[in-house]
Coordinates of C-alpha atoms in Angstrom, one line a residue:
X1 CA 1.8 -11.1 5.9
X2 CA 4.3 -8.5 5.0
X3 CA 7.9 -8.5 6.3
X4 CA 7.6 -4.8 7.6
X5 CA 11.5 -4.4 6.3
X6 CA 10.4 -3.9 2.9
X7 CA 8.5 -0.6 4.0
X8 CA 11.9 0.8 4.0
X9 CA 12.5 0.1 0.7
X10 CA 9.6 0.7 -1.5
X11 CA 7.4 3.5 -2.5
X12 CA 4.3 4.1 -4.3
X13 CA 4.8 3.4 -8.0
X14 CA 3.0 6.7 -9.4
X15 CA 4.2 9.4 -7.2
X16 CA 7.2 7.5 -5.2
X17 CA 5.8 8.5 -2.3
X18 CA 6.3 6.6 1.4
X19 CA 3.7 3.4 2.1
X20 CA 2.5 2.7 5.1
X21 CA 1.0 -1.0 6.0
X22 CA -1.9 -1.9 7.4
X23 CA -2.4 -4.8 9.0
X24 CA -6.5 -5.2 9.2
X25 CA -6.8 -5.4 4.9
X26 CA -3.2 -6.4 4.0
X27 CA -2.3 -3.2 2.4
X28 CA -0.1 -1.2 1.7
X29 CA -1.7 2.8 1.9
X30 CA -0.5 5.8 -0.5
X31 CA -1.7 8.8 1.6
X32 CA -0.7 11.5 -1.3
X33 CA -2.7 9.4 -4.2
X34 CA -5.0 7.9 -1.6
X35 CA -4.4 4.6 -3.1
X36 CA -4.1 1.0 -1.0
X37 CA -2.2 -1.3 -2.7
X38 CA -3.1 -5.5 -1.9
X39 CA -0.3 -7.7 -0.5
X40 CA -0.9 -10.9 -2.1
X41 CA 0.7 -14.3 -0.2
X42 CA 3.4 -11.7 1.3
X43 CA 4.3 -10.0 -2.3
X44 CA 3.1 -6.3 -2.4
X45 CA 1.0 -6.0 -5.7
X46 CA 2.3 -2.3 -6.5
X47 CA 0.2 -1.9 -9.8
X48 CA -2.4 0.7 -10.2
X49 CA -4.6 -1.6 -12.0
X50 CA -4.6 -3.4 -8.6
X51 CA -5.0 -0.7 -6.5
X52 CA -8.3 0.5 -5.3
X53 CA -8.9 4.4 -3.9
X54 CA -9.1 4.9 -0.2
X55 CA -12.5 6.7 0.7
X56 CA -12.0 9.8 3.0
X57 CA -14.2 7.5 5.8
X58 CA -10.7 5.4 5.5
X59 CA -8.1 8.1 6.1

């Protein structure tokens, strides 16, 4: 689980845009690289190698 504070905070690492959470797949969602980024054990992975891309069906 993500402490929701941190969402203040951060920002996508490529185009330091605003994340968004969500809660369903624990991740945190670049809408402007259409990106979702895992949070592993509370700790947002913010690495494009650990990224996957959203599908259209998602947004």
């Amino acid at each position: 689980m993500l402490d929701i504070r941190l969402l203040d905070i951060i920002a996508c690492p490529l185009c330091k845009g605003k994340l968004s959470y969500k809660k369903n797949t624990n991740e945190l969602i670049c809408k402007f690289d259409h990106l979702a980024y895992p949070v592993i054990d509370g700790i947002p992975a913010l690495l494009k190698v650990k990224a996957r891309t959203i599908t259209s069906d998602e947004e």
